[in-house]
């Protein structure tokens, strides 16, 4: 027998590559359907070319778990999708690449989102929602349609302002919301045609910078008013202002505060607002689900306003919202970059490679969902959840960089759903087009116009 050492080679799988330029053009025109179609054509991993960059698209819970949790330190957020929104968000918690800087930010803000603190905010959520119901009395009595998507934006922005920053920004929600909507749409267009540089003063660039200045004006006013206030506050804004660097003892400057407040205002209202809008849209199309929801609300609440303490018994309300986020996840695409070599399911991942996946596609993967294309809240019964891989459903991402406000968002959404559904049923305006618009979040392109029917 030979004493010669034998070299044992480990075979790795070859990632399929999409080379069709005509297919890649679909990514610009209909990214949701394009990304969903890749699984049927190539399986759960494929490489495409996005402009100059090779990007590996994954669509399997095990691969996503590897990137977000098992080897998360190897994957940072220095990627085009997040860098695209830096002109708006700056270096806030969402766009921070990672490492010690991000960890300090996360640790600083985490206490503000503790479950006990979230529970104390329930009254603010229901009070704000009941104020909206009062505003709706006129349109409802006159039989006028309302844009539910737009209304949810104003509602959640007001809730975030009161809950996290202790301020009433009702009078500024229209200005802030429109400026962000316009800037958001521009950035998606710019992502598809990134020329000339934003520093070149073209008419559309000047409009974009004007929108950012409008956003800044609202945020800086919030910061300056609080700095000048002599009153004691126990909210996130006070925590940010009073925070001190452990080494230097210095607090945040106005730019740092601006980035964090801007991030939390936008991320804290935009995602929940869109998810709620899609929930009303889906309920209007599925009266059998709405009937089950109404039955639960009648049994548990008996006509009184919901409270935080009611949420454990409002299980179907939660299932309705979770199923809405499954079909229309606010954060519809996530991206990372590998820092070193890795493998995903036996496929080699080179260093400095972009990895992306669509939660919209993952949430409709036929291998993991009983009725992938249907609105079926029973996907979220205890039994169904236990049978499903954890990373098959990731509306708030997962791992160490899971959305810091996920508990707050779920609490807010359930209370808003329960409060409004007690008072109104909603019917879609006939022939009004409703199509998903994949911007920073997944919003309805033309809004969602609905008639309010008092219960």
Short mmCIF file of C-alpha atoms in Angstrom, two decimals:
data_model
loop_
_atom_site.label_atom_id
_atom_site.label_comp_id
_atom_site.label_asym_id
_atom_site.label_seq_id
_atom_site.Cartn_x
_atom_site.Cartn_y
_atom_site.Cartn_z
CA UNK A 1 0.00 0.00 0.00
CA UNK A 2 1.39 3.35 -0.97
CA UNK A 3 2.32 5.80 1.76
CA UNK A 4 1.67 8.62 -0.68
CA UNK A 5 -0.77 11.19 0.63
CA UNK A 6 -3.86 11.46 -1.52
CA UNK A 7 -5.37 14.84 -2.27
CA UNK A 8 -9.12 14.72 -1.71
CA UNK A 9 -10.92 17.37 -3.71
CA UNK A 10 -14.27 18.68 -2.59
CA UNK A 11 -16.58 19.31 -5.49
CA UNK A 12 -18.50 22.55 -5.32
CA UNK A 13 -21.59 23.30 -7.30
CA UNK A 14 -21.52 25.77 -10.15
CA UNK A 15 -23.90 28.69 -9.84
CA UNK A 16 -26.04 29.03 -12.96
CA UNK A 17 -25.70 32.35 -14.77
CA UNK A 18 -28.43 34.35 -16.49
CA UNK A 19 -26.85 35.74 -19.63
CA UNK A 20 -29.93 36.87 -21.55
CA UNK A 21 -29.87 40.65 -21.90
CA UNK A 22 -33.55 40.71 -22.84
CA UNK A 23 -34.42 38.95 -19.60
CA UNK A 24 -32.22 41.31 -17.58
CA UNK A 25 -34.13 44.27 -18.97
CA UNK A 26 -37.16 42.89 -17.11
CA UNK A 27 -35.36 43.74 -13.88
CA UNK A 28 -35.82 47.43 -14.59
CA UNK A 29 -39.43 47.22 -15.72
CA UNK A 30 -40.86 44.62 -13.36
CA UNK A 31 -38.34 43.60 -10.68
CA UNK A 32 -40.89 41.71 -8.56
CA UNK A 33 -41.91 39.32 -11.31
CA UNK A 34 -38.36 39.06 -12.62
CA UNK A 35 -36.95 37.99 -9.26
CA UNK A 36 -39.84 35.61 -8.61
CA UNK A 37 -39.38 34.01 -12.03
CA UNK A 38 -35.71 33.25 -11.46
CA UNK A 39 -36.53 30.45 -9.02
CA UNK A 40 -38.77 28.66 -11.50
CA UNK A 41 -36.16 28.95 -14.22
CA UNK A 42 -32.85 28.47 -12.38
CA UNK A 43 -33.64 27.22 -8.87
CA UNK A 44 -32.79 28.97 -5.63
CA UNK A 45 -29.47 30.50 -6.65
CA UNK A 46 -28.43 32.27 -9.85
CA UNK A 47 -25.91 34.91 -10.89
CA UNK A 48 -26.95 37.95 -12.88
CA UNK A 49 -25.16 41.12 -13.92
CA UNK A 50 -26.43 44.40 -12.54
CA UNK A 51 -24.74 47.14 -14.55
CA UNK A 52 -21.05 46.40 -13.94
CA UNK A 53 -21.53 44.15 -10.93
CA UNK A 54 -22.10 40.41 -10.76
CA UNK A 55 -24.85 39.73 -8.23
CA UNK A 56 -25.82 36.35 -6.81
CA UNK A 57 -29.58 36.08 -6.26
CA UNK A 58 -30.63 33.57 -3.60
CA UNK A 59 -34.10 32.33 -2.69
CA UNK A 60 -33.78 29.62 -0.05
CA UNK A 61 -34.19 29.93 3.75
CA UNK A 62 -30.91 28.09 4.41
CA UNK A 63 -28.93 30.49 2.22
CA UNK A 64 -30.59 33.52 3.79
CA UNK A 65 -29.94 32.16 7.27
CA UNK A 66 -26.27 31.76 6.43
CA UNK A 67 -25.96 35.38 5.32
CA UNK A 68 -28.10 37.01 8.02
CA UNK A 69 -27.29 34.88 11.02
CA UNK A 70 -24.74 32.06 10.86
CA UNK A 71 -21.98 34.06 9.15
CA UNK A 72 -23.37 37.60 9.35
CA UNK A 73 -20.00 39.17 10.14
CA UNK A 74 -18.88 38.22 6.64
CA UNK A 75 -21.68 40.18 4.96
CA UNK A 76 -21.95 43.96 5.27
CA UNK A 77 -24.33 46.60 3.90
CA UNK A 78 -21.88 48.50 1.71
CA UNK A 79 -24.07 47.73 -1.29
CA UNK A 80 -25.73 49.78 -4.05
CA UNK A 81 -29.26 49.44 -2.69
CA UNK A 82 -28.43 50.98 0.70
CA UNK A 83 -25.91 53.46 -0.67
CA UNK A 84 -28.63 54.71 -3.02
CA UNK A 85 -30.56 56.12 -0.06
CA UNK A 86 -27.63 57.67 1.77
CA UNK A 87 -28.44 61.15 0.38
CA UNK A 88 -31.66 60.92 2.43
CA UNK A 89 -30.81 58.68 5.39
CA UNK A 90 -27.16 59.62 5.87
CA UNK A 91 -25.31 57.23 8.17
CA UNK A 92 -28.26 56.21 10.31
CA UNK A 93 -28.88 52.77 11.75
CA UNK A 94 -30.28 51.31 8.50
CA UNK A 95 -27.48 52.44 6.17
CA UNK A 96 -24.53 52.03 8.54
CA UNK A 97 -22.30 49.36 7.02
CA UNK A 98 -21.69 47.46 10.26
CA UNK A 99 -18.89 46.86 12.74
CA UNK A 100 -18.35 48.81 15.95
CA UNK A 101 -19.99 52.00 14.67
CA UNK A 102 -23.26 50.20 13.93
CA UNK A 103 -23.09 48.23 17.19
CA UNK A 104 -22.79 51.44 19.23
CA UNK A 105 -25.81 52.90 17.45
CA UNK A 106 -27.83 49.74 18.01
CA UNK A 107 -26.98 49.48 21.70
CA UNK A 108 -27.82 53.13 22.22
CA UNK A 109 -31.29 52.83 20.69
CA UNK A 110 -32.28 49.36 21.86
CA UNK A 111 -33.75 50.42 25.24
CA UNK A 112 -36.25 52.69 23.47
CA UNK A 113 -37.72 49.64 21.75
CA UNK A 114 -37.89 47.37 24.78
CA UNK A 115 -41.17 45.46 24.99
CA UNK A 116 -42.15 47.19 28.22
CA UNK A 117 -41.70 50.60 26.65
CA UNK A 118 -43.61 49.54 23.54
CA UNK A 119 -46.49 48.45 25.76
CA UNK A 120 -46.65 51.95 27.26
CA UNK A 121 -47.12 53.45 23.79
CA UNK A 122 -50.37 51.61 23.06
CA UNK A 123 -52.52 54.52 24.18
CA UNK A 124 -50.76 56.89 21.76
CA UNK A 125 -51.42 54.48 18.89
CA UNK A 126 -55.13 54.05 19.58
CA UNK A 127 -55.67 57.76 20.32
CA UNK A 128 -54.04 58.76 17.03
CA UNK A 129 -56.12 56.19 15.16
CA UNK A 130 -59.36 57.36 16.75
CA UNK A 131 -58.53 60.93 15.70
CA UNK A 132 -58.32 59.61 12.14
CA UNK A 133 -61.73 57.96 12.53
CA UNK A 134 -63.16 61.35 13.48
CA UNK A 135 -61.64 62.88 10.34
CA UNK A 136 -63.20 60.11 8.26
CA UNK A 137 -66.74 60.81 9.45
CA UNK A 138 -67.26 63.49 6.79
CA UNK A 139 -66.11 61.48 3.74
CA UNK A 140 -67.96 58.40 5.02
CA UNK A 141 -71.27 60.28 5.44
CA UNK A 142 -70.93 61.87 1.99
CA UNK A 143 -69.98 58.62 0.27
CA UNK A 144 -66.61 60.03 -0.80
CA UNK A 145 -63.61 57.82 -1.47
CA UNK A 146 -60.38 58.24 0.49
CA UNK A 147 -56.85 57.25 -0.44
CA UNK A 148 -56.18 54.71 2.29
CA UNK A 149 -52.49 54.41 1.38
CA UNK A 150 -51.96 58.16 1.79
CA UNK A 151 -53.99 58.24 4.99
CA UNK A 152 -51.99 55.42 6.54
CA UNK A 153 -48.80 57.38 5.78
CA UNK A 154 -50.05 60.42 7.69
CA UNK A 155 -51.30 58.27 10.57
CA UNK A 156 -48.10 56.28 11.08
CA UNK A 157 -45.90 59.37 10.72
CA UNK A 158 -47.91 61.05 13.45
CA UNK A 159 -47.66 57.94 15.65
CA UNK A 160 -43.87 57.74 15.21
CA UNK A 161 -43.49 61.44 15.98
CA UNK A 162 -45.46 61.16 19.20
CA UNK A 163 -44.13 57.76 20.28
CA UNK A 164 -40.40 58.07 19.60
CA UNK A 165 -39.84 61.82 19.71
CA UNK A 166 -42.59 63.13 21.95
CA UNK A 167 -43.83 65.67 19.40
CA UNK A 168 -46.98 66.25 17.40
CA UNK A 169 -46.02 66.65 13.74
CA UNK A 170 -49.55 66.47 12.37
CA UNK A 171 -49.14 69.81 10.63
CA UNK A 172 -45.95 68.66 8.91
CA UNK A 173 -46.97 65.20 7.75
CA UNK A 174 -48.10 66.35 4.30
CA UNK A 175 -44.90 68.29 3.59
CA UNK A 176 -42.67 65.53 4.90
CA UNK A 177 -44.60 62.73 3.20
CA UNK A 178 -44.70 64.38 -0.22
CA UNK A 179 -41.01 65.34 -0.13
CA UNK A 180 -40.04 61.79 0.79
CA UNK A 181 -42.33 60.23 -1.82
CA UNK A 182 -40.88 62.42 -4.58
CA UNK A 183 -37.27 61.86 -3.46
CA UNK A 184 -37.89 58.11 -3.16
CA UNK A 185 -39.27 57.88 -6.71
CA UNK A 186 -36.36 59.89 -8.07
CA UNK A 187 -33.77 57.62 -6.46
CA UNK A 188 -35.28 54.51 -8.01
CA UNK A 189 -35.21 56.20 -11.40
CA UNK A 190 -31.64 57.31 -10.76
CA UNK A 191 -30.64 53.75 -9.81
CA UNK A 192 -31.71 52.60 -13.26
CA UNK A 193 -30.00 55.56 -14.98
CA UNK A 194 -27.19 56.72 -12.65
CA UNK A 195 -25.94 59.58 -14.78
CA UNK A 196 -24.93 62.34 -14.48
CA UNK A 197 -23.67 62.51 -10.87
CA UNK A 198 -26.05 64.04 -8.34
CA UNK A 199 -23.68 66.99 -7.97
CA UNK A 200 -24.50 68.09 -11.53
CA UNK A 201 -27.35 70.65 -11.23
CA UNK A 202 -29.81 69.24 -13.75
CA UNK A 203 -33.49 70.19 -13.26
CA UNK A 204 -34.39 66.78 -11.81
CA UNK A 205 -31.35 66.84 -9.51
CA UNK A 206 -32.31 70.28 -8.25
CA UNK A 207 -35.83 69.00 -7.51
CA UNK A 208 -34.37 66.07 -5.60
CA UNK A 209 -32.09 68.28 -3.50
CA UNK A 210 -35.03 70.57 -2.79
CA UNK A 211 -37.00 67.57 -1.49
CA UNK A 212 -34.09 66.56 0.76
CA UNK A 213 -33.93 70.11 2.13
CA UNK A 214 -37.65 69.90 2.93
CA UNK A 215 -37.06 66.69 4.85
CA UNK A 216 -34.07 68.22 6.63
CA UNK A 217 -36.10 71.26 7.66
CA UNK A 218 -38.61 69.09 9.51
CA UNK A 219 -35.93 66.98 11.18
CA UNK A 220 -33.68 69.86 12.24
CA UNK A 221 -36.68 71.67 13.72
CA UNK A 222 -37.42 68.57 15.81
CA UNK A 223 -33.83 68.42 17.06
CA UNK A 224 -33.51 72.15 17.74
CA UNK A 225 -36.82 72.36 19.60
CA UNK A 226 -35.78 69.52 21.88
CA UNK A 227 -32.30 70.95 22.51
CA UNK A 228 -33.92 74.22 23.54
CA UNK A 229 -36.54 72.58 25.73
CA UNK A 230 -36.11 72.69 29.49
CA UNK A 231 -38.65 69.93 30.08
CA UNK A 232 -37.68 66.36 30.96
CA UNK A 233 -38.56 63.78 28.34
CA UNK A 234 -38.27 60.02 28.40
CA UNK A 235 -38.21 59.16 24.72
CA UNK A 236 -35.76 58.10 22.06
CA UNK A 237 -34.90 61.65 21.02
CA UNK A 238 -33.79 62.53 24.55
CA UNK A 239 -31.72 59.35 24.70
CA UNK A 240 -29.97 60.33 21.46
CA UNK A 241 -29.30 63.90 22.59
CA UNK A 242 -28.01 62.83 26.00
CA UNK A 243 -25.85 59.96 24.69
CA UNK A 244 -22.11 60.32 25.21
CA UNK A 245 -19.21 58.53 23.56
CA UNK A 246 -17.61 56.16 26.09
CA UNK A 247 -14.07 57.25 25.13
CA UNK A 248 -14.36 60.97 24.37
CA UNK A 249 -17.45 61.93 26.38
CA UNK A 250 -18.77 63.84 23.36
CA UNK A 251 -22.41 63.80 22.39
CA UNK A 252 -23.90 63.53 18.92
CA UNK A 253 -23.59 66.56 16.69
CA UNK A 254 -26.58 67.85 14.74
CA UNK A 255 -25.61 65.88 11.63
CA UNK A 256 -25.51 62.60 13.55
CA UNK A 257 -28.81 63.38 15.23
CA UNK A 258 -30.28 64.34 11.89
CA UNK A 259 -29.29 60.98 10.35
CA UNK A 260 -30.78 58.94 13.20
CA UNK A 261 -34.00 60.94 13.45
CA UNK A 262 -34.46 60.90 9.68
CA UNK A 263 -33.90 57.15 9.54
CA UNK A 264 -36.37 56.45 12.33
CA UNK A 265 -39.01 58.82 10.97
CA UNK A 266 -38.88 57.29 7.52
CA UNK A 267 -38.30 53.64 8.40
CA UNK A 268 -40.71 53.90 11.32
CA UNK A 269 -43.69 55.13 9.32
CA UNK A 270 -43.15 54.14 5.68
CA UNK A 271 -42.96 50.37 6.23
CA UNK A 272 -45.95 50.06 8.56
CA UNK A 273 -48.07 52.44 6.47
CA UNK A 274 -47.56 50.43 3.31
CA UNK A 275 -48.19 47.14 5.10
CA UNK A 276 -51.45 48.50 6.52
CA UNK A 277 -52.54 49.84 3.12
CA UNK A 278 -52.02 46.41 1.56
CA UNK A 279 -53.94 44.81 4.45
CA UNK A 280 -57.01 46.97 3.74
CA UNK A 281 -56.68 46.19 0.03
CA UNK A 282 -56.57 42.44 0.67
CA UNK A 283 -59.41 42.50 3.20
CA UNK A 284 -61.64 44.31 0.72
CA UNK A 285 -61.05 41.51 -1.78
CA UNK A 286 -61.65 38.69 0.70
CA UNK A 287 -64.90 39.24 2.64
CA UNK A 288 -64.63 35.80 4.25
CA UNK A 289 -61.38 36.88 5.94
CA UNK A 290 -62.89 40.21 6.97
CA UNK A 291 -65.83 38.36 8.55
CA UNK A 292 -63.46 36.23 10.64
CA UNK A 293 -61.60 39.37 11.68
CA UNK A 294 -64.84 41.12 12.68
CA UNK A 295 -65.97 38.08 14.65
CA UNK A 296 -62.73 38.05 16.65
CA UNK A 297 -62.93 41.80 17.36
CA UNK A 298 -66.56 41.49 18.50
CA UNK A 299 -65.78 38.56 20.78
CA UNK A 300 -62.63 39.98 22.36
CA UNK A 301 -63.40 43.71 22.48
CA UNK A 302 -67.21 43.85 22.58
CA UNK A 303 -67.14 47.36 21.08
CA UNK A 304 -64.50 48.97 23.30
CA UNK A 305 -61.16 50.26 21.97
CA UNK A 306 -58.33 47.71 21.85
CA UNK A 307 -55.42 47.86 24.26
CA UNK A 308 -51.99 46.29 24.43
CA UNK A 309 -53.36 43.74 26.88
CA UNK A 310 -55.85 42.53 24.24
CA UNK A 311 -53.24 41.62 21.64
CA UNK A 312 -52.54 38.04 22.81
CA UNK A 313 -56.24 37.28 22.26
CA UNK A 314 -56.37 39.06 18.89
CA UNK A 315 -54.51 36.23 17.17
CA UNK A 316 -56.44 36.36 13.91
CA UNK A 317 -55.84 40.12 13.68
CA UNK A 318 -52.12 39.41 13.91
CA UNK A 319 -52.39 36.65 11.31
CA UNK A 320 -54.14 39.00 8.88
CA UNK A 321 -51.35 41.54 9.17
CA UNK A 322 -48.57 38.96 8.91
CA UNK A 323 -50.18 37.46 5.81
CA UNK A 324 -50.43 40.94 4.28
CA UNK A 325 -46.69 41.39 4.85
CA UNK A 326 -46.07 37.98 3.32
CA UNK A 327 -47.73 38.91 0.03
CA UNK A 328 -46.61 42.54 0.02
CA UNK A 329 -43.50 42.83 2.22
CA UNK A 330 -42.61 46.50 2.74
CA UNK A 331 -38.89 45.74 2.44
CA UNK A 332 -39.12 43.77 -0.77
CA UNK A 333 -35.39 43.28 -1.46
CA UNK A 334 -32.32 42.91 0.76
CA UNK A 335 -28.67 43.01 -0.27
CA UNK A 336 -25.30 42.29 1.30
CA UNK A 337 -21.65 42.04 0.20
CA UNK A 338 -19.34 39.18 1.13
CA UNK A 339 -16.10 40.30 2.77
CA UNK A 340 -14.37 36.91 2.45
CA UNK A 341 -15.01 33.66 0.60
CA UNK A 342 -17.91 31.54 1.76
CA UNK A 343 -20.24 28.80 0.56
CA UNK A 344 -24.03 28.78 0.39
CA UNK A 345 -25.51 25.32 0.05
CA UNK A 346 -22.32 24.03 -1.50
CA UNK A 347 -22.03 26.92 -3.95
CA UNK A 348 -18.79 28.95 -3.74
CA UNK A 349 -19.23 32.64 -2.91
CA UNK A 350 -16.16 34.75 -3.79
CA UNK A 351 -15.05 37.61 -1.58
CA UNK A 352 -16.38 41.08 -2.45
CA UNK A 353 -19.49 39.65 -4.11
CA UNK A 354 -22.97 41.13 -3.89
CA UNK A 355 -25.69 38.80 -2.57
CA UNK A 356 -29.36 39.75 -2.91
CA UNK A 357 -32.74 38.19 -2.30
CA UNK A 358 -36.32 39.28 -2.67
CA UNK A 359 -38.59 38.79 0.32
CA UNK A 360 -41.46 39.12 -2.16
CA UNK A 361 -40.18 36.01 -3.96
CA UNK A 362 -39.19 34.13 -0.81
CA UNK A 363 -42.63 34.71 0.71
CA UNK A 364 -44.23 33.10 -2.34
CA UNK A 365 -41.87 30.14 -2.67
CA UNK A 366 -44.14 27.15 -3.41
CA UNK A 367 -41.94 24.77 -1.41
CA UNK A 368 -42.63 26.58 1.85
CA UNK A 369 -46.16 27.98 1.53
CA UNK A 370 -49.38 25.99 1.28
CA UNK A 371 -51.14 28.59 -0.87
CA UNK A 372 -48.29 30.82 -2.07
CA UNK A 373 -50.32 33.24 -4.20
CA UNK A 374 -53.46 33.40 -2.04
CA UNK A 375 -54.38 35.65 0.86
CA UNK A 376 -54.61 32.95 3.50
CA UNK A 377 -54.01 34.14 7.10
CA UNK A 378 -53.99 30.52 8.28
CA UNK A 379 -50.40 30.42 7.00
CA UNK A 380 -49.64 31.89 10.43
CA UNK A 381 -51.33 29.47 12.76
CA UNK A 382 -49.00 28.10 15.41
CA UNK A 383 -48.86 24.75 13.64
CA UNK A 384 -48.03 26.22 10.23
CA UNK A 385 -45.29 28.46 11.64
CA UNK A 386 -43.71 25.51 13.46
CA UNK A 387 -43.50 23.48 10.24
CA UNK A 388 -41.91 26.25 8.19
CA UNK A 389 -38.20 27.18 8.15
CA UNK A 390 -37.71 30.38 10.15
CA UNK A 391 -36.06 32.25 7.30
CA UNK A 392 -38.86 31.55 4.84
CA UNK A 393 -40.61 34.60 6.35
CA UNK A 394 -38.43 37.65 6.99
CA UNK A 395 -40.43 40.89 6.62
CA UNK A 396 -38.18 42.54 9.22
CA UNK A 397 -34.99 40.75 8.11
CA UNK A 398 -33.39 38.57 10.81
CA UNK A 399 -30.24 37.95 12.79
CA UNK A 400 -28.32 40.68 14.64
CA UNK A 401 -29.52 43.33 12.16
CA UNK A 402 -33.19 42.48 12.45
CA UNK A 403 -35.32 45.64 12.33
CA UNK A 404 -34.96 47.32 15.72
CA UNK A 405 -38.62 48.39 15.65
CA UNK A 406 -40.20 45.08 14.67
CA UNK A 407 -42.08 44.63 17.95
CA UNK A 408 -43.28 48.22 17.86
CA UNK A 409 -44.41 47.82 14.23
CA UNK A 410 -46.41 44.65 14.95
CA UNK A 411 -48.02 46.23 18.01
CA UNK A 412 -48.89 49.40 16.11
CA UNK A 413 -50.32 47.53 13.13
CA UNK A 414 -52.56 45.26 15.19
CA UNK A 415 -53.94 48.15 17.21
CA UNK A 416 -54.59 50.25 14.08
CA UNK A 417 -56.26 47.32 12.29
CA UNK A 418 -58.47 46.52 15.26
CA UNK A 419 -59.45 50.14 15.93
CA UNK A 420 -60.39 50.94 12.32
CA UNK A 421 -62.04 47.60 11.51
CA UNK A 422 -64.41 48.06 14.43
CA UNK A 423 -65.77 51.22 12.83
CA UNK A 424 -65.48 50.72 9.07
CA UNK A 425 -65.47 48.20 6.28
CA UNK A 426 -63.73 49.34 3.12
CA UNK A 427 -64.63 48.77 -0.49
CA UNK A 428 -62.34 49.41 -3.43
CA UNK A 429 -63.30 52.12 -5.89
CA UNK A 430 -64.19 50.23 -9.08
CA UNK A 431 -61.63 50.37 -11.89
CA UNK A 432 -59.05 52.17 -9.74
CA UNK A 433 -55.72 50.50 -10.63
CA UNK A 434 -53.72 49.09 -7.73
CA UNK A 435 -50.22 47.92 -8.63
CA UNK A 436 -47.13 47.39 -6.45
CA UNK A 437 -44.42 50.02 -6.82
CA UNK A 438 -41.02 48.70 -5.66
CA UNK A 439 -39.26 51.80 -4.35
CA UNK A 440 -37.45 51.92 -1.00
CA UNK A 441 -40.51 50.07 0.24
CA UNK A 442 -43.28 48.27 -1.64
CA UNK A 443 -46.00 50.87 -2.02
CA UNK A 444 -49.17 50.98 -4.16
CA UNK A 445 -48.23 52.99 -7.25
CA UNK A 446 -51.53 54.87 -7.67
CA UNK A 447 -52.57 54.75 -4.04
CA UNK A 448 -55.57 52.72 -2.88
CA UNK A 449 -58.86 54.58 -3.17
CA UNK A 450 -61.64 53.10 -1.08
CA UNK A 451 -65.16 53.84 0.13
CA UNK A 452 -65.77 53.78 3.88
CA UNK A 453 -68.81 51.87 5.08
CA UNK A 454 -69.70 52.49 8.72
CA UNK A 455 -70.39 49.38 10.75
#
